[in-house]
Coordinates of C-alpha atoms in Angstrom, one line a residue:
M79 CA -53.7 -3.3 62.0
V80 CA -50.5 -2.2 61.6
F81 CA -47.2 -4.8 61.9
S82 CA -43.8 -4.0 60.4
S83 CA -40.6 -5.4 61.8
G84 CA -37.0 -4.5 60.4
C85 CA -33.6 -6.4 60.1
S86 CA -30.5 -6.0 59.6
K87 CA -28.3 -5.3 56.0
S88 CA -24.6 -6.6 55.2
P89 CA -23.3 -2.9 53.6
N90 CA -23.0 -4.7 50.4
E91 CA -27.0 -5.5 49.8
N92 CA -28.1 -2.8 47.6
N93 CA -25.2 -3.3 45.0
N94 CA -24.4 -6.6 43.0
E95 CA -21.1 -5.3 42.0
D96 CA -18.0 -3.0 43.6
P97 CA -17.7 -0.9 40.9
D98 CA -14.2 -0.7 41.9
P99 CA -13.0 -4.0 42.8
T100 CA -9.7 -4.4 44.0
P101 CA -7.9 -7.0 42.3
S102 CA -6.0 -10.1 43.9
V103 CA -2.5 -10.2 43.4
T104 CA 0.1 -7.4 43.6
L105 CA -0.7 -6.4 39.5
S106 CA 2.2 -6.5 37.0
I107 CA 3.2 -7.2 33.2
T108 CA 4.8 -9.3 31.4
A109 CA 5.2 -8.9 27.7
I110 CA 3.2 -6.3 25.2
N111 CA 2.6 -7.9 21.8
P112 CA 3.9 -6.3 19.1
D113 CA 6.7 -4.9 20.8
K114 CA 7.6 -2.6 18.5
G115 CA 6.1 -0.7 15.0
D116 CA 3.6 2.0 14.2
A117 CA 0.3 1.9 14.7
G118 CA -2.4 -0.2 16.7
P119 CA -4.1 -2.0 18.8
L120 CA -1.3 -3.7 21.2
T121 CA -2.1 -5.8 23.7
I122 CA -0.4 -5.8 27.3
T123 CA -0.6 -8.8 29.1
G124 CA 0.5 -9.3 33.1
K125 CA -1.5 -10.2 36.9
G126 CA -3.1 -7.7 39.3
F127 CA -5.9 -5.9 36.0
N128 CA -8.7 -4.4 37.1
P129 CA -11.8 -6.6 34.9
I130 CA -13.5 -4.0 34.8
P131 CA -10.7 -2.3 31.8
T132 CA -11.4 1.1 32.2
V133 CA -10.7 1.1 36.2
N134 CA -7.2 0.8 34.2
Q135 CA -4.5 3.7 33.1
V136 CA -2.3 3.0 30.3
F137 CA 0.9 5.1 29.3
I138 CA 3.2 5.0 27.1
G139 CA 6.5 7.1 27.4
G140 CA 4.6 9.3 30.5
L141 CA 1.5 9.3 27.2
P142 CA -1.7 8.4 28.1
A143 CA -3.3 5.5 25.8
T144 CA -6.4 4.5 25.1
I145 CA -7.7 1.4 26.3
L146 CA -10.4 -0.8 23.9
S147 CA -10.8 -4.0 25.5
G148 CA -9.3 -5.8 28.5
N149 CA -10.1 -8.3 31.7
D150 CA -7.8 -9.3 34.6
T151 CA -4.5 -10.5 32.6
N152 CA -5.1 -9.1 29.0
L153 CA -4.8 -5.2 28.2
V154 CA -5.9 -4.1 24.0
I155 CA -4.7 -1.1 23.6
D156 CA -4.6 2.1 21.6
L157 CA -0.9 4.3 20.7
P158 CA -1.0 7.8 22.7
A159 CA -1.1 10.1 19.9
N160 CA 2.3 12.2 19.8
I161 CA 3.6 8.9 20.2
Q162 CA 7.7 10.1 19.7
V163 CA 10.1 7.8 17.5
G164 CA 12.7 5.4 20.1
L165 CA 11.7 3.4 23.0
H166 CA 9.8 4.0 25.9
T167 CA 8.4 2.5 28.9
I168 CA 4.9 0.5 29.8
E169 CA 3.4 2.0 33.1
V170 CA -0.4 0.0 33.9
R171 CA -2.4 1.8 37.3
N172 CA -5.0 1.2 39.0
N173 CA -6.5 0.3 42.6
S174 CA -3.5 2.5 44.1
Q175 CA -1.4 0.4 42.3
S176 CA 1.3 0.7 39.4
A177 CA 3.5 -1.8 37.6
S178 CA 6.4 -0.7 34.6
L179 CA 7.7 -2.3 32.0
T180 CA 10.9 -0.6 31.0
G181 CA 11.5 -0.6 27.2
A182 CA 8.2 -2.5 26.0
Y183 CA 7.9 -0.7 23.2
R184 CA 9.5 0.7 20.2
F185 CA 7.4 3.1 18.6
T186 CA 9.4 3.0 14.9
P187 CA 6.7 5.2 12.4
W188 CA 7.2 5.5 8.3
V189 CA 8.3 7.4 7.6
V190 CA 8.3 9.4 4.0
E191 CA 11.0 10.7 2.1
H192 CA 11.8 12.9 -1.3
L193 CA 13.4 11.0 -4.0
A194 CA 13.7 12.8 -7.4
G195 CA 12.0 15.7 -8.7
S196 CA 11.6 19.1 -8.1
G197 CA 8.5 20.3 -8.2
E198 CA 9.1 21.6 -11.3
M199 CA 6.6 20.1 -14.4
G200 CA 9.8 18.9 -17.1
S201 CA 11.8 16.3 -18.5
A202 CA 15.1 17.6 -16.4
N203 CA 18.1 14.4 -16.1
G204 CA 19.5 15.2 -13.2
S205 CA 19.8 14.1 -8.9
A206 CA 16.8 14.3 -6.6
N207 CA 16.5 18.4 -7.4
E208 CA 17.5 18.3 -10.8
A209 CA 15.3 16.0 -12.4
S210 CA 11.3 16.8 -12.8
F211 CA 8.2 14.8 -14.1
I212 CA 6.3 15.4 -15.9
N213 CA 3.2 13.2 -15.2
P214 CA 4.7 10.7 -13.2
I215 CA 3.0 7.6 -13.4
G216 CA 3.4 3.4 -12.8
I217 CA 6.2 2.9 -11.1
T218 CA 8.6 -0.5 -11.1
I219 CA 11.8 -1.9 -10.1
N220 CA 14.5 -4.3 -10.8
K221 CA 16.4 -7.3 -8.9
E222 CA 19.1 -4.2 -8.3
G223 CA 17.7 -1.5 -6.7
T224 CA 16.6 0.6 -10.1
I225 CA 13.4 2.1 -10.7
Y226 CA 11.2 3.2 -13.8
V227 CA 8.9 5.6 -14.4
S228 CA 6.1 6.4 -16.7
D229 CA 6.1 9.9 -17.6
G230 CA 4.6 11.9 -19.9
N231 CA 5.7 10.1 -23.1
R232 CA 8.7 8.1 -22.3
I233 CA 9.9 5.9 -19.6
R234 CA 12.3 7.4 -17.3
K235 CA 15.4 5.4 -14.7
I236 CA 15.9 6.1 -11.6
S237 CA 19.3 4.7 -10.6
K238 CA 20.5 3.5 -7.3
D239 CA 22.3 6.6 -6.2
G240 CA 19.7 8.6 -6.8
I241 CA 20.2 10.6 -10.5
T242 CA 16.9 10.1 -13.5
S243 CA 17.7 9.5 -17.3
H244 CA 15.8 8.9 -19.9
Y245 CA 15.4 4.9 -20.4
A246 CA 13.2 5.1 -23.2
G247 CA 11.0 7.1 -25.3
S248 CA 11.3 10.6 -27.3
G249 CA 9.0 13.0 -25.9
I250 CA 6.7 12.9 -28.9
T251 CA 3.1 11.3 -28.9
G252 CA 2.9 8.0 -31.0
L253 CA 3.8 4.2 -31.9
T254 CA 7.3 3.2 -33.0
D255 CA 9.0 0.8 -31.8
G256 CA 12.5 0.5 -32.7
V257 CA 15.4 1.8 -30.6
A258 CA 14.9 3.4 -26.6
A259 CA 15.4 7.0 -27.4
A260 CA 13.1 7.0 -31.3
A261 CA 10.8 5.6 -29.7
R262 CA 7.2 6.7 -29.1
F263 CA 5.5 6.3 -26.8
N264 CA 0.6 8.0 -26.1
L265 CA 0.6 7.9 -22.3
P266 CA 2.2 5.2 -20.0
G267 CA 0.7 3.8 -17.2
G268 CA 2.0 0.8 -15.6
L269 CA 4.9 -1.0 -15.8
V270 CA 6.9 -4.7 -15.1
M271 CA 10.2 -6.1 -15.4
D272 CA 10.6 -9.8 -15.3
N273 CA 13.5 -11.4 -14.2
N274 CA 15.1 -10.8 -18.1
Q275 CA 15.5 -6.9 -17.8
N276 CA 12.0 -6.6 -19.9
L277 CA 10.3 -4.0 -19.3
Y278 CA 6.2 -4.6 -19.9
V279 CA 4.2 -1.0 -20.5
A280 CA 0.8 -0.3 -21.1
D281 CA 0.1 2.9 -23.3
Q282 CA -2.8 4.2 -22.3
Q283 CA -3.9 6.2 -25.0
N284 CA -2.1 3.7 -28.0
H285 CA -3.7 0.3 -27.0
A286 CA -1.5 -1.6 -26.8
I287 CA 1.0 -3.5 -25.2
R288 CA 4.9 -3.0 -25.3
K289 CA 7.6 -4.9 -24.1
I290 CA 11.0 -3.0 -23.5
D291 CA 14.0 -5.9 -24.2
A292 CA 17.8 -4.8 -21.7
N293 CA 19.7 -3.8 -24.9
G294 CA 16.2 -0.8 -24.8
I295 CA 14.4 -1.7 -28.1
V296 CA 10.8 -1.5 -28.0
S297 CA 8.1 -3.5 -29.9
T298 CA 4.9 -4.2 -29.7
L299 CA 3.5 -7.6 -27.6
A300 CA -0.1 -7.4 -28.3
G301 CA -2.2 -3.9 -29.7
N302 CA -2.4 -1.6 -33.2
G303 CA -3.0 2.0 -32.2
L304 CA -6.6 1.2 -32.4
P305 CA -9.4 1.1 -29.3
G306 CA -11.9 -2.5 -29.1
N307 CA -11.7 -5.1 -27.3
K308 CA -10.4 -8.9 -29.3
N309 CA -8.8 -11.0 -28.9
G310 CA -5.9 -12.3 -31.2
T311 CA -2.3 -12.7 -31.7
G312 CA -0.3 -9.2 -31.5
P313 CA -1.4 -6.7 -33.9
D314 CA -4.3 -8.7 -34.6
A315 CA -5.7 -7.9 -29.7
Q316 CA -7.3 -5.8 -29.6
F317 CA -7.8 -3.5 -25.4
D318 CA -8.7 -0.6 -24.4
S319 CA -7.2 2.2 -22.1
P320 CA -5.2 -0.7 -20.6
Y321 CA -4.0 0.3 -17.0
G322 CA -2.9 -2.2 -14.8
I323 CA -0.2 -4.3 -15.4
A324 CA 1.4 -7.7 -13.7
I325 CA 3.5 -10.8 -14.9
N326 CA 3.4 -14.3 -13.6
E327 CA 7.0 -15.5 -14.3
A328 CA 6.4 -19.2 -13.9
T329 CA 3.3 -19.3 -16.6
Q330 CA 4.9 -16.5 -18.7
E331 CA 1.8 -14.6 -19.1
L332 CA 0.6 -11.0 -18.5
F333 CA -2.5 -10.0 -17.2
V334 CA -3.6 -6.7 -17.9
A335 CA -6.7 -4.4 -16.1
D336 CA -8.4 -3.7 -19.7
Y337 CA -9.7 -0.3 -18.3
N338 CA -13.1 0.7 -21.1
N339 CA -13.8 -2.6 -21.6
N340 CA -14.1 -4.2 -18.4
A341 CA -11.8 -6.7 -18.6
I342 CA -9.0 -8.4 -17.6
R343 CA -7.5 -10.1 -20.4
K344 CA -3.6 -12.1 -20.2
I345 CA -1.1 -12.4 -23.1
N346 CA 0.6 -15.2 -23.6
I347 CA 4.6 -14.0 -23.7
N348 CA 5.7 -16.5 -26.0
T349 CA 2.9 -16.2 -28.6
K350 CA 1.8 -13.2 -28.1
E351 CA -1.9 -15.2 -27.9
V352 CA -4.4 -12.4 -25.7
S353 CA -7.2 -13.7 -24.5
S354 CA -10.2 -12.0 -21.5
L355 CA -9.8 -13.7 -18.0
A356 CA -12.5 -12.2 -16.2
V357 CA -14.9 -8.8 -16.7
V358 CA -14.1 -6.7 -13.5
K359 CA -16.0 -3.3 -13.7
F360 CA -13.1 0.0 -14.9
P361 CA -10.6 -2.9 -13.3
G362 CA -7.2 -0.1 -12.0
G363 CA -4.0 -2.0 -10.5
L364 CA -2.5 -5.3 -10.6
T365 CA -0.6 -7.7 -8.9
I366 CA -0.1 -11.0 -8.3
N367 CA 1.3 -13.5 -5.7
K368 CA 3.3 -16.9 -6.2
Q369 CA 0.3 -18.5 -5.9
G370 CA -0.8 -16.9 -9.5
D371 CA -3.5 -14.9 -7.2
L372 CA -4.0 -11.3 -8.7
F373 CA -5.2 -8.6 -7.0
L374 CA -6.8 -5.7 -8.7
T375 CA -8.1 -2.0 -7.8
E376 CA -11.4 -1.3 -9.1
K377 CA -10.3 2.2 -9.5
G378 CA -15.0 2.5 -10.5
T379 CA -16.1 1.2 -7.7
G380 CA -14.2 1.8 -5.3
W381 CA -13.9 -2.6 -4.5
I382 CA -10.9 -4.7 -3.8
K383 CA -11.0 -7.6 -5.9
K384 CA -9.5 -11.6 -6.1
I385 CA -8.7 -13.8 -9.2
T386 CA -8.0 -16.6 -8.6
P387 CA -6.1 -18.7 -11.3
A388 CA -9.5 -20.2 -12.7
G389 CA -10.6 -17.8 -12.3
I390 CA -13.1 -17.0 -10.0
V391 CA -13.3 -13.1 -9.1
S392 CA -14.4 -12.4 -4.8
I393 CA -14.4 -8.5 -2.9
I394 CA -11.7 -8.5 -0.6
G395 CA -12.1 -4.9 0.5
G396 CA -12.9 -1.8 0.4
T397 CA -16.3 0.4 -0.5
A398 CA -18.6 0.6 -2.9
S399 CA -18.2 4.2 -4.0
L400 CA -17.4 6.7 -7.5
T401 CA -15.1 9.1 -6.1
D402 CA -13.1 7.4 -4.0
L403 CA -10.0 6.2 -6.6
P404 CA -8.3 3.2 -5.9
S405 CA -5.6 3.4 -8.3
F406 CA -2.1 1.5 -7.7
I407 CA -1.6 -2.0 -6.0
V408 CA 1.3 -3.7 -4.3
L409 CA 1.4 -7.8 -2.3
D410 CA 4.3 -7.3 1.3
E411 CA 6.5 -10.7 1.5
N412 CA 3.2 -11.2 4.6
Q413 CA 0.8 -11.5 1.8
N414 CA -0.1 -7.2 3.0
M415 CA -1.2 -5.1 0.1
Y416 CA -0.4 -1.3 -0.3
I417 CA -3.2 0.5 -2.6
T418 CA -3.3 4.1 -3.4
Y419 CA -5.7 6.9 -4.3
K420 CA -5.6 8.9 -5.9
S421 CA -8.3 11.1 -4.7
L422 CA -7.9 11.0 -1.5
N423 CA -3.7 12.0 -0.7
Q424 CA -3.3 8.7 1.1
I425 CA -2.2 5.1 0.4
V426 CA -4.2 2.5 2.7
K427 CA -2.6 -1.2 3.9
L428 CA -5.4 -3.7 3.2
N429 CA -3.6 -6.7 5.7
T430 CA -5.2 -9.8 5.2
E431 CA -7.7 -9.7 7.3
G432 CA -9.5 -7.9 5.4
I433 CA -9.3 -4.9 7.6
A434 CA -7.9 -1.2 6.2
S435 CA -6.3 1.3 7.4
V436 CA -4.7 4.3 6.3
F437 CA -0.8 3.7 6.1
A438 CA -0.1 7.5 4.4
G439 CA -1.5 10.6 3.5
L440 CA -3.7 12.8 5.9
R441 CA -6.3 13.0 3.2
L442 CA -5.6 16.7 2.1
S443 CA -3.8 17.6 -0.7
G444 CA 0.2 19.3 -0.2
D445 CA 3.6 18.3 0.0
E446 CA 4.8 17.1 3.5
N447 CA 7.4 14.3 3.9
G448 CA 7.4 13.6 7.4
P449 CA 6.2 10.2 9.3
A450 CA 4.0 8.7 6.9
K451 CA 0.3 9.2 8.7
Q452 CA 1.3 12.4 8.9
S453 CA 2.8 13.4 4.7
K454 CA 0.5 15.3 2.6
F455 CA 0.7 13.7 -1.7
L456 CA -1.3 14.9 -4.4
F457 CA -2.4 12.8 -6.2
P458 CA -0.7 9.3 -6.0
E459 CA -0.7 6.6 -7.4
G460 CA 1.9 4.6 -9.2
I461 CA 3.5 2.3 -5.4
A462 CA 6.5 -0.2 -6.0
I463 CA 7.4 -2.2 -2.7
T464 CA 11.3 -3.6 -2.6
K465 CA 13.7 -4.9 0.3
D466 CA 16.9 -2.8 0.4
E467 CA 20.3 -4.3 0.7
N468 CA 19.6 -5.2 4.9
G469 CA 16.5 -6.7 3.9
K470 CA 14.2 -3.6 4.9
T471 CA 11.6 -2.7 2.7
L472 CA 11.2 0.4 1.3
I473 CA 7.4 1.7 -0.8
Y474 CA 8.4 3.7 -3.5
V475 CA 5.6 6.4 -4.5
T476 CA 4.6 8.3 -8.2
D477 CA 3.2 11.9 -6.3
A478 CA 2.1 12.9 -9.8
G479 CA 0.1 16.4 -8.7
N480 CA 3.3 17.4 -7.6
Q481 CA 5.1 16.2 -9.9
K482 CA 7.9 14.1 -7.1
I483 CA 8.6 10.6 -6.5
K484 CA 8.7 9.4 -2.9
K485 CA 10.2 6.5 -0.6
I486 CA 9.0 5.2 2.4
R487 CA 10.3 3.6 4.7
L488 CA 11.1 2.7 8.7
S489 CA 12.4 4.7 11.1
E490 CA 15.2 2.9 12.4

């Protein structure tokens, strides 16, 4: 015997979820955070967003943005490709509704500009397009905004009005102290200046740390021209290809990335006593914060590391790589790091959460200025950071393969 029965079903009984639920409140936008910048993610706050993020559509300046995540009150988005510089209206659409916030986001990309160098290899002085460089490596800036660059066997100076001149070094290879024009260097690398206008130089192939005082007199602070790994005072100490250098003004100590010795060395400026701080593999650039923490690149491993005043070493960024070659590193006022990757033709930003993003350079060799992320470099190496008279951040890079110095600034 067969029994059968029937029953009525509600329209949605076979569906666990409406794929396009209609919000119960009117769609509106109250804010976007951040409201200016050059990269996502951005968070749009409002009401009536569809809780299924992909049902929403977001437009910035009429261009579709990518929705990364969201709920009924927040949408996290990335910027559209090809967004233009300036103010843009934010628009959200869903379920036949639309809401907009006029002029809510200002796209202000960093831009790369030419500062000095004709692109021809040489040591000519002069204006931006007259000056020439051989192999610019290290770069630093004094309080007045004068730039110093290690180039070939010289230290060059670039004034605030863009005029390049010789600051120290005859251009002849050697280890000779004395007046600036007669002094000799051998592939100077990292540079750092103290508050008294003394310039310290990591003289790589002289295996020495040199000092140029405010009167232009060059002396050897530590090292004797011979490669080695020895602590001691002044000429009794030995280094092997020192590359990066940083200063702690409070303690009057220099820190040196002693590349071939796989070590960070410390120099007491007043006594010239050299000691060892930490063991790291093929250290590159160095920088220091107000708390005395050192940050460095490991050129030979790809890691970015931190060393506390107590000498504790930790990895804070980078990747294990024998080819990426992070070179020099600087810190901004918010403790974000900017790192040159010489072999990748890029500058990378590493934020305080350890998240890395491309700051400038397309990872293609070339010589193109403009929006930072569309620019091209050829073996960028040295990097320095400062503020202009209006308090805006400026970043300078030695574009070594192009024999030029580049400036990176915000577009507004």
